[in-house]
CSV table of C-alpha atoms and ligand atoms in Angstrom, one decimal:
chain,number,residue,atom,x,y,z
W,10,MET,CA,-16.5,26.3,77.8
W,11,ASP,CA,-15.5,29.9,77.8
W,12,ALA,CA,-13.3,29.6,74.8
W,13,PRO,CA,-14.5,31.2,71.6
W,14,VAL,CA,-16.0,28.9,68.9
W,15,GLU,CA,-13.7,28.3,66.0
W,16,GLU,CA,-15.8,28.8,62.9
W,17,ARG,CA,-13.7,26.7,60.5
W,18,PHE,CA,-14.6,23.1,61.3
W,19,GLY,CA,-11.4,21.3,60.3
W,20,ARG,CA,-9.1,24.0,61.7
W,21,SER,CA,-10.5,23.8,65.2
W,22,PRO,CA,-7.5,23.3,67.5
W,23,TYR,CA,-9.7,21.7,70.2
W,24,LEU,CA,-13.0,19.8,70.1
W,25,ILE,CA,-15.2,20.1,73.1
W,26,LEU,CA,-17.3,16.9,73.5
W,27,ILE,CA,-20.4,17.4,75.4
W,28,ASP,CA,-22.7,14.6,76.6
W,29,THR,CA,-26.1,16.2,76.4
W,30,ASP,CA,-27.6,13.6,78.8
W,31,THR,CA,-25.1,13.8,81.6
W,32,GLY,CA,-23.7,17.3,80.8
W,33,THR,CA,-20.1,16.1,81.1
W,34,GLU,CA,-17.6,17.9,79.0
W,35,THR,CA,-14.3,16.6,77.6
W,36,SER,CA,-11.8,18.6,75.5
W,37,ILE,CA,-9.7,16.8,72.9
W,38,GLN,CA,-7.0,18.2,70.8
W,39,ASN,CA,-7.4,18.1,67.0
W,40,PRO,CA,-4.0,17.0,65.8
W,41,GLY,CA,-4.9,17.7,62.2
W,42,ALA,CA,-5.7,21.4,62.7
W,43,ASP,CA,-2.5,22.6,61.2
W,44,ALA,CA,-2.2,20.0,58.5
W,45,ALA,CA,-1.9,21.1,54.9
W,46,GLY,CA,-4.9,19.2,53.5
W,47,GLY,CA,-7.7,16.8,54.3
W,48,VAL,CA,-8.3,18.4,57.7
W,49,GLY,CA,-12.1,18.0,57.3
W,50,PRO,CA,-12.2,14.2,56.9
W,51,ARG,CA,-9.5,13.8,59.6
W,52,THR,CA,-11.5,15.8,62.0
W,53,VAL,CA,-14.6,13.8,61.2
W,54,GLN,CA,-12.7,10.6,61.9
W,55,LEU,CA,-11.9,12.0,65.3
W,56,LEU,CA,-15.6,12.6,66.0
W,57,VAL,CA,-16.5,9.1,64.7
W,58,ASN,CA,-13.9,7.6,67.0
W,59,HIS,CA,-15.5,9.4,70.0
W,60,GLY,CA,-19.0,8.4,69.0
W,61,VAL,CA,-20.2,12.0,68.3
W,62,LYS,CA,-23.7,12.4,66.9
W,63,ALA,CA,-23.9,16.1,66.2
W,64,VAL,CA,-21.4,19.0,65.7
W,65,VAL,CA,-21.8,22.8,66.1
W,66,THR,CA,-19.4,24.8,64.0
W,67,GLY,CA,-19.2,27.9,61.7
W,68,GLN,CA,-18.8,26.3,58.4
W,69,VAL,CA,-17.8,22.9,56.8
W,70,GLY,CA,-15.9,22.4,53.6
W,71,GLY,CA,-17.0,20.0,50.8
W,72,ASN,CA,-14.9,17.0,51.9
W,73,ALA,CA,-15.8,17.5,55.5
W,74,ALA,CA,-19.5,17.7,54.6
W,75,SER,CA,-19.4,14.4,52.6
W,76,ALA,CA,-17.5,12.8,55.5
W,77,LEU,CA,-20.0,14.0,58.1
W,78,GLN,CA,-22.8,12.7,55.9
W,79,ALA,CA,-21.1,9.4,55.5
W,80,ALA,CA,-20.7,9.2,59.2
W,81,GLY,CA,-24.3,10.2,59.9
W,82,ILE,CA,-23.2,13.2,62.0
W,83,ASP,CA,-25.5,16.2,62.0
W,84,ALA,CA,-24.0,19.6,61.7
W,85,TYR,CA,-25.4,22.9,63.1
W,86,GLN,CA,-24.2,26.4,62.3
W,87,TYR,CA,-23.1,28.9,64.9
W,88,ARG,CA,-21.5,32.1,63.7
W,89,ALA,CA,-22.3,34.6,66.4
W,90,GLY,CA,-18.7,34.9,67.6
W,91,GLY,CA,-19.4,33.8,71.1
W,92,THR,CA,-18.1,31.1,73.4
W,93,VAL,CA,-18.7,27.3,73.4
W,94,ARG,CA,-21.2,27.9,76.3
W,95,ASP,CA,-23.2,30.4,74.2
W,96,ALA,CA,-23.3,28.0,71.2
W,97,LEU,CA,-24.4,25.1,73.4
W,98,ALA,CA,-27.2,27.2,74.9
W,99,LEU,CA,-28.5,28.1,71.4
W,100,TYR,CA,-28.2,24.4,70.3
W,101,ARG,CA,-30.2,23.2,73.4
W,102,ALA,CA,-32.8,25.9,72.6
W,103,GLY,CA,-33.1,24.5,69.1
W,104,LYS,CA,-32.1,27.9,67.6
W,105,LEU,CA,-29.3,26.9,65.4
W,106,THR,CA,-29.6,26.4,61.6
W,107,ARG,CA,-28.9,22.9,60.5
W,108,LEU,CA,-26.2,22.6,57.9
W,109,LEU,CA,-26.4,18.8,57.3
P,11,MET,CA,30.4,20.0,31.2
P,12,ASN,CA,27.7,21.1,28.9
P,13,VAL,CA,24.6,22.6,30.3
P,14,ALA,CA,22.0,20.0,29.5
P,15,LYS,CA,18.9,21.2,31.2
P,16,ILE,CA,17.5,24.7,31.4
P,17,ALA,CA,14.4,25.6,33.4
P,18,VAL,CA,12.5,28.7,32.3
P,19,ALA,CA,10.6,30.1,35.2
P,20,SER,CA,9.0,33.4,36.1
P,21,GLY,CA,7.4,33.2,39.5
P,22,LYS,CA,4.1,34.3,37.9
P,23,GLY,CA,2.1,33.6,34.8
P,24,GLY,CA,1.8,36.0,31.9
P,25,THR,CA,5.3,37.3,31.8
P,26,GLY,CA,6.2,35.6,28.5
P,27,LYS,CA,7.9,32.6,30.0
P,28,SER,CA,6.5,30.2,27.4
P,29,THR,CA,7.4,32.7,24.6
P,30,VAL,CA,11.0,32.6,25.7
P,31,ALA,CA,11.1,28.8,26.1
P,32,ALA,CA,9.5,28.3,22.7
P,33,ASN,CA,11.7,30.8,20.8
P,34,LEU,CA,14.8,29.6,22.6
P,35,GLY,CA,14.0,26.0,21.8
P,36,TYR,CA,13.2,26.7,18.1
P,37,SER,CA,16.4,28.8,17.7
P,38,LEU,CA,18.7,26.2,19.3
P,39,ALA,CA,17.0,23.5,17.2
P,40,GLN,CA,18.4,25.1,14.1
P,41,GLU,CA,21.8,23.6,15.0
P,42,ARG,CA,21.3,20.7,17.4
P,43,ASP,CA,18.7,18.4,18.9
P,44,VAL,CA,16.5,20.0,21.5
P,45,VAL,CA,13.6,18.8,23.6
P,46,LEU,CA,11.1,21.3,24.9
P,47,VAL,CA,9.1,20.1,27.9
P,48,ASP,CA,6.0,21.9,29.1
P,49,CYS,CA,5.9,21.4,32.8
P,50,ASP,CA,3.0,23.7,33.4
P,51,VAL,CA,0.7,20.7,33.6
P,52,GLU,CA,-2.4,22.5,34.8
P,53,GLU,CA,-2.4,24.8,31.8
P,54,PRO,CA,0.1,23.6,29.2
P,55,ASN,CA,0.4,26.1,26.3
P,56,LEU,CA,3.7,25.5,24.6
P,57,HIS,CA,2.0,23.3,22.0
P,58,LEU,CA,0.0,26.4,20.8
P,59,PHE,CA,3.2,27.8,19.3
P,60,PHE,CA,3.8,24.7,17.2
P,61,GLN,CA,1.8,22.7,14.7
P,62,ASP,CA,2.2,19.0,14.5
P,63,GLY,CA,0.4,15.7,15.1
P,64,ARG,CA,1.0,14.4,18.5
P,65,SER,CA,0.9,11.0,20.2
P,66,GLU,CA,-0.5,10.6,23.7
P,67,SER,CA,0.3,8.3,26.6
P,68,PRO,CA,-1.4,8.2,30.0
P,69,VAL,CA,0.1,9.0,33.3
P,70,THR,CA,-1.1,6.8,36.1
P,71,THR,CA,-0.8,6.8,39.9
P,72,PRO,CA,-1.6,4.0,42.4
P,73,VAL,CA,-4.8,4.5,44.2
P,74,PRO,CA,-6.0,2.3,47.1
P,75,VAL,CA,-9.1,0.1,46.7
P,76,ILE,CA,-10.5,-1.4,49.9
P,77,ASP,CA,-12.1,-4.8,50.1
P,78,THR,CA,-14.7,-4.2,52.8
P,79,SER,CA,-15.2,-8.0,53.2
P,80,ALA,CA,-11.6,-8.3,54.4
P,81,CYS,CA,-11.6,-5.1,56.4
P,82,THR,CA,-12.1,-5.2,60.2
P,83,PHE,CA,-12.6,-1.4,60.4
P,84,CYS,CA,-9.7,-1.1,62.8
P,85,GLY,CA,-9.0,2.4,61.6
P,86,ARG,CA,-5.3,2.1,61.2
P,87,CYS,CA,-5.3,3.2,57.6
P,88,ALA,CA,-7.1,6.4,58.4
P,89,GLU,CA,-4.8,7.1,61.3
P,90,GLN,CA,-1.8,6.6,58.9
P,91,CYS,CA,-3.2,8.8,56.2
P,92,ARG,CA,-1.8,12.3,56.5
P,93,TYR,CA,-4.1,13.7,53.9
P,94,GLY,CA,-7.5,12.7,55.4
P,95,ALA,CA,-8.3,10.6,52.3
P,96,LEU,CA,-9.8,7.7,54.4
P,97,LEU,CA,-12.7,7.7,56.8
P,98,VAL,CA,-13.3,4.5,58.8
P,99,LEU,CA,-16.8,4.2,60.1
P,100,GLU,CA,-18.3,1.5,62.3
P,101,ASN,CA,-18.8,-0.9,59.5
P,102,ASP,CA,-18.0,1.0,56.4
P,103,ILE,CA,-15.0,2.8,54.9
P,104,ARG,CA,-15.0,5.9,52.7
P,105,PHE,CA,-12.2,6.9,50.4
P,106,PHE,CA,-11.8,10.6,49.2
P,107,ARG,CA,-10.0,10.1,45.9
P,108,GLU,CA,-9.2,13.8,45.4
P,109,LEU,CA,-7.3,13.9,48.7
P,110,CYS,CA,-5.2,10.8,48.2
P,111,HIS,CA,-1.5,11.5,47.5
P,112,SER,CA,-0.7,7.9,46.5
P,113,CYS,CA,1.8,7.5,49.3
P,114,GLY,CA,0.9,3.8,49.7
P,115,GLY,CA,0.9,4.2,53.5
P,116,CYS,CA,-2.6,2.6,54.0
P,117,SER,CA,-1.7,-0.6,52.2
P,118,LEU,CA,1.5,-0.9,54.3
P,119,VAL,CA,-0.2,-0.6,57.6
P,120,CYS,CA,-3.4,-2.6,57.0
P,121,PRO,CA,-3.1,-5.8,59.1
P,122,THR,CA,-5.6,-7.8,57.1
P,123,GLY,CA,-4.4,-7.0,53.6
P,124,ALA,CA,-7.7,-5.4,52.7
P,125,VAL,CA,-6.1,-2.6,50.8
P,126,ARG,CA,-5.0,-3.3,47.2
P,127,GLU,CA,-3.6,-0.6,44.9
P,128,GLU,CA,-4.9,0.0,41.4
P,129,MET,CA,-3.4,2.3,38.8
P,130,GLU,CA,-5.6,5.2,37.7
P,131,ALA,CA,-5.0,7.9,35.1
P,132,VAL,CA,-4.3,11.4,36.5
P,133,GLY,CA,-3.1,13.0,33.3
P,134,ARG,CA,-1.4,12.5,29.9
P,135,VAL,CA,1.9,13.2,28.2
P,136,TRP,CA,1.7,14.6,24.6
P,137,GLU,CA,4.7,14.2,22.3
P,138,SER,CA,5.3,15.7,18.9
P,139,ARG,CA,8.2,16.7,16.6
P,140,PRO,CA,7.3,20.1,15.1
P,141,PHE,CA,10.8,20.6,13.6
P,142,PRO,CA,13.4,18.0,12.5
P,143,HIS,CA,15.6,18.7,15.6
P,144,LEU,CA,12.9,19.7,18.0
P,145,ARG,CA,10.8,17.4,20.1
P,146,LEU,CA,8.0,18.9,22.1
P,147,ILE,CA,6.7,17.1,25.2
P,148,SER,CA,3.7,18.4,27.2
P,149,GLY,CA,2.5,17.2,30.6
P,150,VAL,CA,-1.3,17.5,30.9
P,151,LEU,CA,-3.0,17.1,34.3
P,152,ASP,CA,-6.6,15.9,34.3
P,153,VAL,CA,-9.1,18.5,35.6
P,154,GLY,CA,-9.6,18.2,39.3
P,155,GLU,CA,-6.5,16.1,39.9
P,156,ILE,CA,-3.9,17.0,42.5
P,157,HIS,CA,-1.0,14.8,41.2
P,158,SER,CA,0.8,17.5,39.2
P,159,THR,CA,4.2,16.5,40.3
P,160,ARG,CA,3.5,12.9,39.1
P,161,VAL,CA,2.6,14.3,35.6
P,162,ILE,CA,5.7,16.6,35.6
P,163,GLN,CA,7.9,13.6,36.4
P,164,ALA,CA,6.4,11.6,33.6
P,165,ALA,CA,6.9,14.5,31.1
P,166,LYS,CA,10.5,14.9,32.2
P,167,GLN,CA,11.1,11.2,31.9
P,168,ALA,CA,9.7,11.1,28.4
P,169,ALA,CA,12.3,13.7,27.4
P,170,GLU,CA,15.2,11.6,28.4
P,171,PRO,CA,17.7,10.8,27.1
P,172,ALA,CA,18.5,14.0,25.3
P,173,GLY,CA,21.4,16.3,24.9
P,174,LEU,CA,19.6,19.6,25.6
P,175,ILE,CA,16.3,19.9,27.4
P,176,ILE,CA,14.4,23.1,28.1
P,177,TYR,CA,11.7,22.9,30.8
P,178,ASP,CA,8.9,25.5,30.7
P,179,ALA,CA,8.1,25.7,34.4
P,180,PRO,CA,4.6,26.3,35.9
P,181,PRO,CA,3.9,29.8,37.3
P,182,GLY,CA,4.4,30.4,41.0
P,183,THR,CA,7.0,29.0,43.4
P,184,ALA,CA,5.2,26.0,44.9
P,185,CYS,CA,6.0,22.2,44.7
P,186,PRO,CA,5.5,21.9,40.9
P,187,VAL,CA,8.0,24.6,40.2
P,188,VAL,CA,10.5,23.0,42.6
P,189,GLU,CA,9.9,19.7,40.9
P,190,THR,CA,10.7,21.3,37.5
P,191,MET,CA,13.8,23.3,38.6
P,192,GLU,CA,15.2,20.6,40.8
P,193,ASP,CA,17.6,18.8,38.5
P,194,SER,CA,18.2,21.7,36.1
P,195,ASP,CA,21.6,23.0,35.4
P,196,PHE,CA,20.4,26.5,34.9
P,197,CYS,CA,17.3,28.5,35.6
P,198,LEU,CA,16.3,31.3,33.2
P,199,LEU,CA,14.1,33.8,35.0
P,200,VAL,CA,11.7,35.7,32.7
P,201,THR,CA,10.4,39.1,34.0
P,202,GLU,CA,8.8,42.3,33.0
P,203,SER,CA,9.7,45.7,34.3
P,204,THR,CA,6.7,46.1,36.5
P,205,PRO,CA,6.6,46.2,40.3
P,206,PHE,CA,4.6,42.9,40.3
P,207,GLY,CA,7.0,41.3,37.9
P,208,LEU,CA,10.0,42.3,40.1
P,209,HIS,CA,8.5,40.8,43.3
P,210,ASP,CA,7.8,37.5,41.5
P,211,LEU,CA,11.3,37.5,40.1
P,212,GLU,CA,12.7,37.8,43.5
P,213,LEU,CA,10.6,34.9,44.8
P,214,ALA,CA,11.6,32.7,41.8
P,215,ALA,CA,15.3,33.7,42.2
P,216,ALA,CA,15.1,32.6,45.9
P,217,VAL,CA,13.8,29.1,44.9
P,218,ALA,CA,16.6,28.7,42.4
P,219,LYS,CA,19.2,29.8,45.0
P,220,LYS,CA,17.8,27.4,47.5
P,221,LEU,CA,18.1,24.6,45.0
P,222,CYS,CA,21.6,25.7,44.1
P,223,VAL,CA,20.8,26.2,40.5
P,224,PRO,CA,22.6,29.1,38.8
P,225,ALA,CA,20.2,31.7,37.4
P,226,GLY,CA,20.0,34.5,35.0
P,227,VAL,CA,17.4,36.9,33.8
P,228,VAL,CA,15.5,37.7,30.5
P,229,ILE,CA,13.6,40.9,30.5
P,230,ASN,CA,10.6,40.6,28.3
P,231,ARG,CA,8.5,43.5,26.8
P,232,SER,CA,11.2,45.9,27.9
P,233,ASP,CA,10.2,49.6,27.3
P,234,GLY,CA,13.9,50.6,27.5
P,235,ASP,CA,13.7,51.8,31.1
P,236,ASP,CA,14.9,48.8,33.1
P,237,ALA,CA,16.8,50.6,35.8
P,238,GLU,CA,14.7,49.2,38.6
P,239,THR,CA,14.9,45.6,37.2
P,240,MET,CA,18.7,46.0,36.9
P,241,ALA,CA,18.9,47.1,40.5
P,242,VAL,CA,17.0,44.1,41.7
P,243,CYS,CA,19.1,41.8,39.6
P,244,SER,CA,22.4,43.2,40.8
P,245,ARG,CA,21.2,43.0,44.4
P,246,HIS,CA,20.5,39.3,43.9
P,247,ASP,CA,23.6,38.7,41.8
P,248,LEU,CA,21.5,37.8,38.8
P,249,PRO,CA,23.1,38.5,35.4
P,250,VAL,CA,20.7,40.0,32.8
P,251,LEU,CA,21.3,37.8,29.8
P,252,LEU,CA,18.8,39.1,27.3
P,253,ARG,CA,16.3,41.9,26.7
P,254,ILE,CA,13.4,41.5,24.4
P,255,PRO,CA,12.0,45.0,23.6
P,256,PHE,CA,8.3,45.8,23.5
P,257,ASP,CA,7.7,45.6,19.8
P,258,ARG,CA,4.3,45.7,18.0
P,259,LYS,CA,5.4,43.2,15.5
P,260,ILE,CA,6.5,40.7,18.1
P,261,ALA,CA,3.2,41.2,20.0
P,262,ALA,CA,1.2,40.6,16.8
P,263,TRP,CA,2.9,37.3,16.0
P,264,GLN,CA,2.6,36.4,19.6
P,265,ASN,CA,-1.2,37.0,19.5
P,266,ARG,CA,-1.4,34.7,16.5
P,267,GLY,CA,0.5,32.0,18.4
P,268,GLU,CA,3.5,32.3,16.2
P,269,LEU,CA,7.2,32.2,17.1
P,270,PHE,CA,8.8,35.6,16.5
P,271,ALA,CA,12.2,34.0,15.9
P,272,VAL,CA,10.8,32.4,12.8
P,273,HIS,CA,9.9,35.8,11.4
P,274,MET,CA,12.9,37.7,12.7
P,275,PRO,CA,15.9,35.4,12.0
P,276,GLN,CA,18.2,37.8,13.8
P,277,TRP,CA,16.6,36.7,17.0
P,278,GLN,CA,17.8,33.1,16.4
P,279,GLY,CA,21.3,34.4,16.7
P,280,ARG,CA,20.4,36.3,19.9
P,281,PHE,CA,18.9,33.2,21.5
P,282,THR,CA,21.9,31.1,20.5
P,283,ASP,CA,24.1,33.7,22.1
P,284,LEU,CA,21.9,33.5,25.2
P,285,TYR,CA,22.6,29.8,25.3
P,286,THR,CA,26.4,30.5,25.0
P,287,ARG,CA,26.3,32.8,27.9
P,288,ILE,CA,24.4,30.2,30.0
P,289,GLN,CA,27.1,27.8,29.1
P,290,ASP,CA,29.7,30.3,30.3
P,291,ILE,CA,28.0,30.9,33.6
P,292,ALA,CA,26.9,27.4,34.5
P,293,GLY,CA,29.1,25.1,32.4
P,294,GLY,CA,32.4,26.6,33.5
P,295,SER,CA,31.7,26.4,37.2
P,296,ARG,CA,31.0,22.7,37.2
L,319,LIG,S1,-6.3,-0.8,58.1
L,319,LIG,FE1,-7.2,-2.4,56.8
L,319,LIG,S2,-8.5,-3.5,58.2
L,319,LIG,FE2,-8.0,-1.6,59.2
L,319,LIG,S3,-9.7,-0.2,58.6
L,319,LIG,FE3,-8.1,0.1,57.2
L,319,LIG,S4,-8.6,-1.3,55.4
L,319,LIG,FE4,-9.8,-1.9,57.2
L,320,LIG,S1,-2.3,6.0,49.6
L,320,LIG,FE1,-1.6,7.4,51.2
L,320,LIG,S2,-2.7,9.3,50.8
L,320,LIG,FE2,-3.8,7.7,49.7
L,320,LIG,S3,-5.4,7.0,51.1
L,320,LIG,FE3,-3.6,5.7,51.4
L,320,LIG,S4,-2.5,6.6,53.1
L,320,LIG,FE4,-3.9,8.1,52.3
């Protein structure tokens, strides 16, 4: 929760999954973060597999955007350079811009 | 053994690589059969030096097509795909064509046989014979496609079998350049005496060395002061085989898309000598 937010969606080394109802957090590794290409869709696949409904990130590339749309996952932008906790607080307060 | 395949590379665009390839090909074709292959498939320009009707054939690559009625959305194909070209949703599957590398992995792992492969065009190969002993083959990648090595392979294939083949390599030092240089007997590195040119020359020389292809240098648009280039070449053990001076007349023909060796026949002899030196360097050692 105290880790800084990675602003490039597909390059995030870890994904922090937060259950907004129960507040539980799980951290999963993103095996595709260092891959040469297609990191966007691969990261989206990971989110789909974990039943994620919305994502907070800095920016999403074109393929990641179409993948998120296809999967029906909302994307919100956070680029203030803070931690996961900061981003979550703004998300809960409804203060983040919606990307998709 | 005769040197049969020469790759002309430069590390970077705009150094006159295609000029050297075109004039060398033309000059050698005065005496023997030569095939010129333009492997710069993203921006082929060798054909601009020649005039002739050309025939065209498509280059295709297998692309997966998924039958969603047979698919159980198990996700194995997406897990297999290293390029993120597949996204398996709860009861749908998305395919990102521009990310697919045609590796065939998804059809291999699919347990229900829902993946079938279809051939789709990714580019073309142009072929013409601008002079009696010269064939010109150009690989042309379709806009937005990533399969450049597939098109380069197709262009190289179309050139075979032939006694002497000259490949005009793409700029840079990435996969397409490696694909071009790989089975060459010699690599001709074209450079200009500018700091940028020298850096790119060193990079391209490193690729040739790694592939164990003997290399030599052509200095293009030389202003006569090549001390720095010579120093770089001797440091990397690269013989300087030819110097093309900066010359207004050459530049003017160049701008009109003409071969200067046509207008200055003495250059045909110089390019033939260049080939003899390549033979001496690479041919003798094999
Ligand atoms: S592996 Fe085959 S069955 Fe499984 S999701 Fe992919 S296409 Fe469908
Ligand atoms: S052929 Fe290879 S790259 Fe293309 S979708 Fe299938 S697994 Fe991915």
